[in-house]
Short mmCIF file of C-alpha atoms in Angstrom, two decimals:
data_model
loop_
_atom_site.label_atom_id
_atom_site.label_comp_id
_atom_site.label_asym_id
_atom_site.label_seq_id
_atom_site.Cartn_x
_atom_site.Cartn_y
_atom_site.Cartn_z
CA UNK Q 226 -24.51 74.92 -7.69
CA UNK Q 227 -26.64 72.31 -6.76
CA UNK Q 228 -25.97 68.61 -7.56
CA UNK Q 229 -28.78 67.41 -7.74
CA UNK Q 230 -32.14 67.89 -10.32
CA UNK Q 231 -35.21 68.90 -8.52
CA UNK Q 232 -37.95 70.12 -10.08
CA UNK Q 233 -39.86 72.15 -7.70
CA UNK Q 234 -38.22 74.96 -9.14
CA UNK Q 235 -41.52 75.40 -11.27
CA UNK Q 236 -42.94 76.64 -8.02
CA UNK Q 237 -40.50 79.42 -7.44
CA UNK Q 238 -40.27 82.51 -9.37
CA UNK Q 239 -37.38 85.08 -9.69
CA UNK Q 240 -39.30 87.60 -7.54
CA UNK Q 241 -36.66 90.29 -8.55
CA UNK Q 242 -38.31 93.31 -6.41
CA UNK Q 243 -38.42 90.99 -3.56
CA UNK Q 244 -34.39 90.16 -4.62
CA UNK Q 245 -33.74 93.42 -4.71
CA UNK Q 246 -35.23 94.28 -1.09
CA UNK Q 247 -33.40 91.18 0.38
CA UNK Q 248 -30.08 92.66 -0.50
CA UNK Q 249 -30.95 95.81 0.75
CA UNK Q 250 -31.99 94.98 4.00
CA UNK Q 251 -28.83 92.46 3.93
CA UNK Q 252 -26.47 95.04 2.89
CA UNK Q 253 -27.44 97.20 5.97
CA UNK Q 254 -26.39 94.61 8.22
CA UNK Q 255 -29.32 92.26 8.95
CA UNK Q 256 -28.81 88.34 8.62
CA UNK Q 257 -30.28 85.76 6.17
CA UNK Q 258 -32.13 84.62 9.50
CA UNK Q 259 -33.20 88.02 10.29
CA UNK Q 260 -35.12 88.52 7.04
CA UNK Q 261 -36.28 85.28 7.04
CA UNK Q 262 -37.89 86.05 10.05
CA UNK Q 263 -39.09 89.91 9.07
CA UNK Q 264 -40.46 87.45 6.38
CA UNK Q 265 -42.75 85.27 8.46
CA UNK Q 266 -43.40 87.81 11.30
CA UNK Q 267 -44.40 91.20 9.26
CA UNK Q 268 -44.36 90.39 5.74
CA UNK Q 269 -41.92 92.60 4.44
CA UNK Q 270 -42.48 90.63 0.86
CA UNK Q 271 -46.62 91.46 0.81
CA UNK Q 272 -46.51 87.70 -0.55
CA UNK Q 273 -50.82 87.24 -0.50
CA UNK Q 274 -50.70 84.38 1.81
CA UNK Q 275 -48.04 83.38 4.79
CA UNK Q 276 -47.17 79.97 2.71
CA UNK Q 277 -45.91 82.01 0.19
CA UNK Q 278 -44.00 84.45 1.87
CA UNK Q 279 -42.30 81.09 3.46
CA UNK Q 280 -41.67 79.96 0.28
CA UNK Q 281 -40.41 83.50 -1.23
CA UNK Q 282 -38.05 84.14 1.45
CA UNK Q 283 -37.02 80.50 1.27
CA UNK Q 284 -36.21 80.59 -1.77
CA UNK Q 285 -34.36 83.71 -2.03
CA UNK Q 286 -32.34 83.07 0.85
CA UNK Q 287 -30.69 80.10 -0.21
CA UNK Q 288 -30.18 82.33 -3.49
CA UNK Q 289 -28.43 85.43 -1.75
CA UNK Q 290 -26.72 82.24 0.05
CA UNK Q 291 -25.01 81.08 -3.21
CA UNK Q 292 -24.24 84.28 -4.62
CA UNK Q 293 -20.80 85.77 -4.26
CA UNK Q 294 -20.32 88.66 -2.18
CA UNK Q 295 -18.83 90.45 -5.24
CA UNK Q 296 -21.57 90.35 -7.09
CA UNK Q 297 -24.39 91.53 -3.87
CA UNK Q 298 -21.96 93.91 -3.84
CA UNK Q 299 -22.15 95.74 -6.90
CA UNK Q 300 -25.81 95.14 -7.62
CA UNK Q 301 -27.59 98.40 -6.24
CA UNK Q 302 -24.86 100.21 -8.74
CA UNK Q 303 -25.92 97.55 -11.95
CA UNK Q 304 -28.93 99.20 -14.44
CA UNK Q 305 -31.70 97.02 -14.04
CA UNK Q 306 -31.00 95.05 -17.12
CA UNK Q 307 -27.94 93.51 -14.92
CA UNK Q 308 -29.96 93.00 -11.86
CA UNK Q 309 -32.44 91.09 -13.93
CA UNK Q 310 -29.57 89.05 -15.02
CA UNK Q 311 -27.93 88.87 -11.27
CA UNK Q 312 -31.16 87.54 -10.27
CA UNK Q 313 -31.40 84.99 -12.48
CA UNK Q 314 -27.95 83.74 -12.30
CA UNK Q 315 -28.63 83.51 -8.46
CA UNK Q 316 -31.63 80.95 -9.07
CA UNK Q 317 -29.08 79.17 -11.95
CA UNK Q 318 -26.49 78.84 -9.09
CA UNK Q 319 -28.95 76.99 -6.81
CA UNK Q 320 -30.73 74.84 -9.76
CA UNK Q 321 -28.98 72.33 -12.12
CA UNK Q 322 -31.91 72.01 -14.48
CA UNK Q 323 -31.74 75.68 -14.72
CA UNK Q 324 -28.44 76.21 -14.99
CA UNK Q 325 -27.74 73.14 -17.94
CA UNK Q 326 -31.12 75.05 -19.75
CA UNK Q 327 -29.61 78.18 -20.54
CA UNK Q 328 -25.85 76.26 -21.30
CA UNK Q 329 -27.51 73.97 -23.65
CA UNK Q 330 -30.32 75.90 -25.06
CA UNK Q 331 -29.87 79.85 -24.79
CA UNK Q 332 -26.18 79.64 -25.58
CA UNK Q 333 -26.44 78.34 -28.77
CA UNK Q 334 -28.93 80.87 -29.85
CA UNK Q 335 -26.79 83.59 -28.95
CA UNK Q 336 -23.17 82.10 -30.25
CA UNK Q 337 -25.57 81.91 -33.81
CA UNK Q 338 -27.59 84.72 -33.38
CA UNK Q 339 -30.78 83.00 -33.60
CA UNK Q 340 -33.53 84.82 -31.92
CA UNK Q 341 -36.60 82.76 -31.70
CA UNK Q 342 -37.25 80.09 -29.06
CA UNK Q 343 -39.92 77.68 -29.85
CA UNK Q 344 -42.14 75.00 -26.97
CA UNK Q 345 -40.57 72.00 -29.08
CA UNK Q 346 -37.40 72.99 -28.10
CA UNK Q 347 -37.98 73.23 -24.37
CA UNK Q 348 -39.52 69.74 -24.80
CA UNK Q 349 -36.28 68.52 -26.44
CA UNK Q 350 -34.27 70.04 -23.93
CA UNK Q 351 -36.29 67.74 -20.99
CA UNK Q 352 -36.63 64.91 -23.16
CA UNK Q 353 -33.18 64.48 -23.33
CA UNK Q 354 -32.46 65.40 -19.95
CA UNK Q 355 -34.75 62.40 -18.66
CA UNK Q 356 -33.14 59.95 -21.15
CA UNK Q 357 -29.51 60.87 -19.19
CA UNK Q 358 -30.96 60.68 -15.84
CA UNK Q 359 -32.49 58.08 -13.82
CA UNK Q 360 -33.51 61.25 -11.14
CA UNK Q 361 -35.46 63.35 -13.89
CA UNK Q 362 -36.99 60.05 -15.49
CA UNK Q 363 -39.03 59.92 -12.21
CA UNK Q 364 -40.60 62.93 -12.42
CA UNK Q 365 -44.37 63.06 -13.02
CA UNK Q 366 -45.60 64.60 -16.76
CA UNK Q 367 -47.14 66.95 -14.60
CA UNK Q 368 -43.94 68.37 -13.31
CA UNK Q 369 -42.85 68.33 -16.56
CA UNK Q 370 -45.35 70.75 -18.03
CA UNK Q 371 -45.08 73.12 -15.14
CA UNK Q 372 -41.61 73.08 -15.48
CA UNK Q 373 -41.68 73.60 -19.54
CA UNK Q 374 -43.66 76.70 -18.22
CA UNK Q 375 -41.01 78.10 -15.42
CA UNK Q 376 -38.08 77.63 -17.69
CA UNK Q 377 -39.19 80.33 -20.24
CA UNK Q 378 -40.72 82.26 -17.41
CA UNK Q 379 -37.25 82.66 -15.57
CA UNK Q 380 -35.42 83.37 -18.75
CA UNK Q 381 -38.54 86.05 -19.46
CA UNK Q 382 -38.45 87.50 -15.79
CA UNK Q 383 -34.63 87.17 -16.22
CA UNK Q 384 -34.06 89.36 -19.80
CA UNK Q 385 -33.34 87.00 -21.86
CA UNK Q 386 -36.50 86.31 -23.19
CA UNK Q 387 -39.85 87.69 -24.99
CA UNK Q 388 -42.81 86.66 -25.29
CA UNK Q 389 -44.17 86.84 -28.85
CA UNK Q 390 -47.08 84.01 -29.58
CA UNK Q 391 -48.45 80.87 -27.51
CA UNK Q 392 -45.62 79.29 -28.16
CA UNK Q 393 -43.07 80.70 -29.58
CA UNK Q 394 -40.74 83.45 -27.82
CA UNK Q 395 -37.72 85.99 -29.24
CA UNK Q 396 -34.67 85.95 -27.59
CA UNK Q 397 -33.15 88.95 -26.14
CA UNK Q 398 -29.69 89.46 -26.23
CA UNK Q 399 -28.37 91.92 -23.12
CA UNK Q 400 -25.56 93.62 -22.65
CA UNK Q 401 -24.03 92.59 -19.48
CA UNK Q 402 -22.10 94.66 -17.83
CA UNK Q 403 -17.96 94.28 -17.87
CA UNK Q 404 -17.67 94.77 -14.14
CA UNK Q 405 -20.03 91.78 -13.40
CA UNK Q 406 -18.36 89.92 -16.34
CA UNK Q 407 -14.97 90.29 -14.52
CA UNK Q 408 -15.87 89.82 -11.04
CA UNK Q 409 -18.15 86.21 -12.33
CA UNK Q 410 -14.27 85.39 -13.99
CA UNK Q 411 -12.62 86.25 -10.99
CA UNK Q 412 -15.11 83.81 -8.57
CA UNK Q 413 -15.19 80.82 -11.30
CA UNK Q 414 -18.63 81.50 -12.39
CA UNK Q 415 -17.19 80.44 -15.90
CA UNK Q 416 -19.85 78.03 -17.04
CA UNK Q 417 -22.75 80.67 -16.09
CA UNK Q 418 -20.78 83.03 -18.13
CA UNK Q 419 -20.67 81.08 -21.22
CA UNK Q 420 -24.31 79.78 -20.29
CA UNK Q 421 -25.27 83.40 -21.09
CA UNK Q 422 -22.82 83.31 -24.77
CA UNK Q 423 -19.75 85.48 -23.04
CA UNK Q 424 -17.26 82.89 -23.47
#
């Protein structure tokens, strides 16, 4: 996972049909490289302009990148539920605000079986986050409110989340399947797996 907080995630998205046809294509033998490339040259993504595309294939290679082979592995075979989830724990591997969100806000929900997620929350969740570091206390209020926005949209995009009224959102508990429960065990993905409540 990444080190560091940067929050230009807000201007990434979990593009999980794209996701899906970057494993495909990398699961019949073409590199990270090659798609990149299929990416700029023919674009395989139909992103609407070519600075998208860049930033779509980017972005999910550095994903598919951080993502155990395990887990690409049995993805075609998950329901789509579990891809939704694969995705998303792809972009949680590559981004620590991300990743500490869903520890420190969607786990408790789902250890006490609250379903309802509301903005102030999110807010509390940054606020704190730029009172422990100097790195997120730089960021401009505007990156703040876009990234207020992304957060719920990943865990949305991602299944975990439901949009309900302006600002309030029900939490969705999925079930997630035991083979990608025990392979995530067996490659240390331990605090991802109690981010989502299964430890």
């Amino acid at each position: 996972m990444s080190r560091t907080y940067n929050g230009g995630i807000a201007s990434y998205a979990i593009w999980l049909p794209e996701f899906a046809q970057f494993i495909e294509l990398y699961q019949s033998g073409k590199s990270i490289d090659e798609i990149k490339h299929l990416s700029d040259k023919e674009n395989i993504f139909k992103m609407s302009s070519k600075s998208r595309a860049r930033r779509c294939s980017r972005n999910l290679s550095v994903r598919i990148d951080a993502l155990p082979k395990t887990i690409i592995d049995i993805f075609p075979s998950l329901n789509p539920t579990n891809q939704k989830i694969v995705s998303l724990i792809s972009m949680m591997l590559t981004s620590k605000i991300l990743n500490e969100f869903v520890y420190d806000v969607y786990r408790p929900k789902v250890i006490m079986r609250e379903n309802i997620l509301q903005d102030y929350e999110v807010e509390s969740f940054l606020n704190q986050k730029r009172i422990e570091s100097p790195e997120v206390a730089k960021w401009s209020l505007n990156t703040f409110k876009r990234l207020k926005g992304a957060l719920k949209t990943f865990l949305r995009d991602g299944g975990l989340l439901e949009n309900v009224k302006s600002n309030e959102d029900k939490l969705l508990f999925p079930l997630i399947d035991s083979q990608l429960i025990t392979i995530m065990k067996e490659e240390k993905l331990d605090f991802e797996l109690a981010a989502l409540g299964e430890i």
